[in-house]
């Protein structure tokens, strides 16, 4: 039998408990007078910042920032179609990366006691080092699976040796517009909250690798 080219796909995944939570909160204040609205927003944001600084010093937060401040005014309309007096708005967006789920739960319960503070996002993720290491390990395992599949096909054909011709991320050996991403992560569990107290459990992040390979068997 002449040489045979075998094309296979290898997949692998790993579940790793999330280590960090990127959280965003927004302080929003509304009122009839611009000055008091801005002042109240600044005071409330300062209080939130003080809490983040304390968690940063204790090592429970790796970084924080307050990058966006907005102040604007509008004239709402009532049910009868009449335009009402000006309403002034001020908001401050703050973000932080927590590396301690217990500290994050406590902090969220504390800041959301105020009607002026809204939690806009909690994004669980792996640390950069853990993610890079896990992706390398998962990618190597996916290649190993592809080699094993190619070897199994060769054995079934009565061929003795298998050598790699091409190995690539899924979709790169052929045009497949609907191919899944070769490497990815998704959240496997959601945080739960009740009332003014929070109890957050870091979810498992699933890191997946999909590779395609062509092997020559002879």
Short mmCIF file of C-alpha atoms in Angstrom, two decimals:
data_model
loop_
_atom_site.label_atom_id
_atom_site.label_comp_id
_atom_site.label_asym_id
_atom_site.label_seq_id
_atom_site.Cartn_x
_atom_site.Cartn_y
_atom_site.Cartn_z
CA UNK A 1 0.00 0.00 0.00
CA UNK A 2 1.30 3.48 -0.88
CA UNK A 3 1.62 6.30 1.63
CA UNK A 4 -1.66 7.56 3.08
CA UNK A 5 -2.31 11.08 4.37
CA UNK A 6 -4.50 11.03 7.48
CA UNK A 7 -6.27 14.21 8.66
CA UNK A 8 -7.58 14.26 12.22
CA UNK A 9 -8.72 16.63 14.94
CA UNK A 10 -7.50 16.60 18.54
CA UNK A 11 -9.36 18.22 21.43
CA UNK A 12 -8.56 18.75 25.08
CA UNK A 13 -9.83 20.87 27.94
CA UNK A 14 -9.09 21.64 31.55
CA UNK A 15 -11.21 23.10 34.33
CA UNK A 16 -9.48 25.54 36.64
CA UNK A 17 -11.04 27.47 39.51
CA UNK A 18 -11.14 31.20 38.77
CA UNK A 19 -8.54 33.18 40.70
CA UNK A 20 -9.54 36.78 39.99
CA UNK A 21 -12.72 38.80 39.66
CA UNK A 22 -12.77 42.05 37.71
CA UNK A 23 -15.66 44.08 39.12
CA UNK A 24 -17.14 47.36 37.91
CA UNK A 25 -19.43 49.62 39.91
CA UNK A 26 -21.03 52.92 39.03
CA UNK A 27 -21.87 55.70 41.45
CA UNK A 28 -24.87 57.64 40.06
CA UNK A 29 -26.55 60.69 41.59
CA UNK A 30 -29.47 62.73 40.22
CA UNK A 31 -31.04 65.96 41.43
CA UNK A 32 -32.41 69.39 40.58
CA UNK A 33 -29.18 71.30 41.34
CA UNK A 34 -25.93 70.61 39.51
CA UNK A 35 -23.53 71.57 42.31
CA UNK A 36 -24.99 69.36 45.05
CA UNK A 37 -25.34 66.46 42.60
CA UNK A 38 -21.68 66.61 41.59
CA UNK A 39 -20.58 67.01 45.21
CA UNK A 40 -22.65 64.05 46.38
CA UNK A 41 -21.30 61.84 43.58
CA UNK A 42 -17.73 62.82 44.46
CA UNK A 43 -18.27 62.08 48.15
CA UNK A 44 -19.86 58.68 47.49
CA UNK A 45 -17.16 57.73 44.98
CA UNK A 46 -14.49 58.78 47.47
CA UNK A 47 -16.00 56.45 50.05
CA UNK A 48 -15.94 53.55 47.58
CA UNK A 49 -12.34 54.36 46.66
CA UNK A 50 -11.30 54.37 50.32
CA UNK A 51 -12.61 50.82 50.64
CA UNK A 52 -10.69 49.71 47.56
CA UNK A 53 -7.49 51.28 48.87
CA UNK A 54 -7.91 49.37 52.14
CA UNK A 55 -8.34 46.08 50.25
CA UNK A 56 -5.35 46.92 48.07
CA UNK A 57 -3.16 47.42 51.14
CA UNK A 58 -4.34 44.13 52.63
CA UNK A 59 -3.49 42.26 49.41
CA UNK A 60 -7.09 41.34 48.53
CA UNK A 61 -7.15 43.69 45.52
CA UNK A 62 -4.39 43.71 42.92
CA UNK A 63 -5.42 46.95 41.20
CA UNK A 64 -8.21 49.50 40.99
CA UNK A 65 -9.08 52.59 38.98
CA UNK A 66 -11.74 55.26 38.50
CA UNK A 67 -11.37 56.05 34.83
CA UNK A 68 -14.73 57.56 33.86
CA UNK A 69 -16.61 60.55 35.23
CA UNK A 70 -19.76 61.89 33.55
CA UNK A 71 -21.87 64.97 34.31
CA UNK A 72 -24.90 65.90 32.21
CA UNK A 73 -28.38 67.41 32.37
CA UNK A 74 -31.70 66.80 30.65
CA UNK A 75 -35.30 67.96 30.74
CA UNK A 76 -37.67 65.00 31.18
CA UNK A 77 -41.30 64.94 30.03
CA UNK A 78 -44.30 64.08 32.15
CA UNK A 79 -47.27 61.88 31.21
CA UNK A 80 -49.17 64.90 29.86
CA UNK A 81 -46.39 65.76 27.44
CA UNK A 82 -45.12 68.78 29.34
CA UNK A 83 -41.38 69.30 29.71
CA UNK A 84 -40.20 69.35 33.30
CA UNK A 85 -37.37 71.36 34.89
CA UNK A 86 -33.76 70.35 34.36
CA UNK A 87 -32.52 67.21 36.10
CA UNK A 88 -28.78 67.00 36.65
CA UNK A 89 -26.85 63.74 36.67
CA UNK A 90 -23.34 62.75 37.77
CA UNK A 91 -21.74 59.33 37.62
CA UNK A 92 -18.35 57.84 38.43
CA UNK A 93 -17.31 54.40 37.19
CA UNK A 94 -14.82 52.43 39.27
CA UNK A 95 -13.20 49.07 38.57
CA UNK A 96 -11.06 46.73 40.63
CA UNK A 97 -9.52 43.29 40.41
CA UNK A 98 -10.15 41.18 43.50
CA UNK A 99 -8.05 38.10 44.20
CA UNK A 100 -10.03 37.11 47.29
CA UNK A 101 -13.66 36.01 46.80
CA UNK A 102 -14.53 36.53 50.46
CA UNK A 103 -13.26 40.11 50.39
CA UNK A 104 -15.19 40.75 47.18
CA UNK A 105 -18.41 39.42 48.75
CA UNK A 106 -17.98 41.64 51.79
CA UNK A 107 -17.11 44.70 49.70
CA UNK A 108 -20.07 44.31 47.34
CA UNK A 109 -22.46 43.89 50.27
CA UNK A 110 -21.07 47.04 51.82
CA UNK A 111 -21.08 49.36 48.79
CA UNK A 112 -24.50 48.28 47.48
CA UNK A 113 -26.20 49.30 50.72
CA UNK A 114 -26.32 52.73 49.08
CA UNK A 115 -28.90 53.35 46.35
CA UNK A 116 -26.29 55.48 44.59
CA UNK A 117 -24.07 52.48 43.77
CA UNK A 118 -24.82 49.87 41.12
CA UNK A 119 -22.74 46.78 40.32
CA UNK A 120 -22.44 46.67 36.52
CA UNK A 121 -20.17 43.63 36.03
CA UNK A 122 -18.32 40.84 37.80
CA UNK A 123 -15.99 39.04 35.39
CA UNK A 124 -14.28 35.92 36.74
CA UNK A 125 -10.97 34.92 35.19
CA UNK A 126 -7.64 33.17 35.67
CA UNK A 127 -4.44 34.99 36.51
CA UNK A 128 -2.25 35.60 33.43
CA UNK A 129 0.37 33.07 34.58
CA UNK A 130 -2.17 30.35 35.29
CA UNK A 131 -3.98 30.92 32.03
CA UNK A 132 -0.77 30.83 29.97
CA UNK A 133 0.39 27.64 31.68
CA UNK A 134 -3.00 25.95 31.31
CA UNK A 135 -3.28 26.89 27.63
CA UNK A 136 0.16 25.38 26.94
CA UNK A 137 -0.75 22.16 28.74
CA UNK A 138 -4.13 21.86 27.04
CA UNK A 139 -2.69 22.58 23.59
CA UNK A 140 0.01 19.92 24.07
CA UNK A 141 -2.63 17.39 25.15
CA UNK A 142 -4.76 18.20 22.10
CA UNK A 143 -1.80 17.49 19.82
CA UNK A 144 -1.21 14.22 21.69
CA UNK A 145 -4.84 13.23 21.08
CA UNK A 146 -4.45 14.01 17.36
CA UNK A 147 -1.35 11.83 17.15
CA UNK A 148 -3.14 8.95 18.89
CA UNK A 149 -6.07 9.19 16.48
CA UNK A 150 -3.80 9.25 13.45
CA UNK A 151 -1.90 6.25 14.82
CA UNK A 152 -5.17 4.35 15.36
CA UNK A 153 -6.21 4.98 11.74
CA UNK A 154 -2.79 3.87 10.50
CA UNK A 155 -2.98 0.68 12.56
CA UNK A 156 -6.40 -0.08 11.09
CA UNK A 157 -4.92 0.30 7.61
CA UNK A 158 -2.00 -1.96 8.44
CA UNK A 159 0.54 0.84 8.24
CA UNK A 160 3.47 0.84 10.62
CA UNK A 161 4.65 4.43 11.02
CA UNK A 162 3.07 7.85 11.30
CA UNK A 163 4.81 11.18 10.81
CA UNK A 164 3.34 14.66 11.13
CA UNK A 165 2.95 16.76 7.99
CA UNK A 166 0.96 19.70 9.35
CA UNK A 167 -0.48 20.64 12.74
CA UNK A 168 -2.55 23.80 13.23
CA UNK A 169 -5.31 25.38 15.27
CA UNK A 170 -8.77 24.29 14.19
CA UNK A 171 -9.85 25.88 10.92
CA UNK A 172 -6.37 26.77 9.66
CA UNK A 173 -5.83 23.63 7.54
CA UNK A 174 -9.06 24.27 5.64
CA UNK A 175 -11.59 27.06 5.30
CA UNK A 176 -14.30 26.54 7.88
CA UNK A 177 -16.18 29.81 8.64
CA UNK A 178 -18.17 28.11 11.37
CA UNK A 179 -15.23 26.44 13.10
CA UNK A 180 -15.03 26.97 16.85
CA UNK A 181 -12.25 29.06 18.28
CA UNK A 182 -9.14 26.91 18.83
CA UNK A 183 -8.54 28.14 22.33
CA UNK A 184 -11.09 29.60 24.65
CA UNK A 185 -12.52 29.90 28.12
CA UNK A 186 -16.01 30.13 29.48
CA UNK A 187 -17.60 30.53 32.88
CA UNK A 188 -19.13 27.35 34.29
CA UNK A 189 -20.86 28.76 37.38
CA UNK A 190 -22.54 32.02 38.32
CA UNK A 191 -22.24 34.04 41.50
CA UNK A 192 -25.33 34.20 43.67
CA UNK A 193 -26.54 37.13 45.69
CA UNK A 194 -29.43 37.70 48.03
CA UNK A 195 -30.59 40.90 49.68
CA UNK A 196 -27.81 43.26 50.70
CA UNK A 197 -25.29 40.47 51.39
CA UNK A 198 -23.35 38.52 48.79
CA UNK A 199 -21.81 35.07 48.90
CA UNK A 200 -19.65 34.62 45.83
CA UNK A 201 -18.05 31.32 44.82
CA UNK A 202 -15.38 31.49 42.10
CA UNK A 203 -16.59 29.43 39.12
CA UNK A 204 -14.59 26.96 37.11
CA UNK A 205 -13.08 28.34 33.92
CA UNK A 206 -12.92 25.80 31.09
CA UNK A 207 -9.89 26.25 28.83
CA UNK A 208 -10.27 24.32 25.57
CA UNK A 209 -7.86 23.62 22.73
CA UNK A 210 -8.78 22.17 19.32
CA UNK A 211 -6.10 21.31 16.77
CA UNK A 212 -6.11 19.72 13.34
CA UNK A 213 -3.27 17.67 11.93
CA UNK A 214 -2.23 15.91 8.77
CA UNK A 215 -0.06 12.83 9.14
CA UNK A 216 1.65 10.62 6.61
CA UNK A 217 1.35 6.92 7.30
CA UNK A 218 3.46 4.28 5.59
#
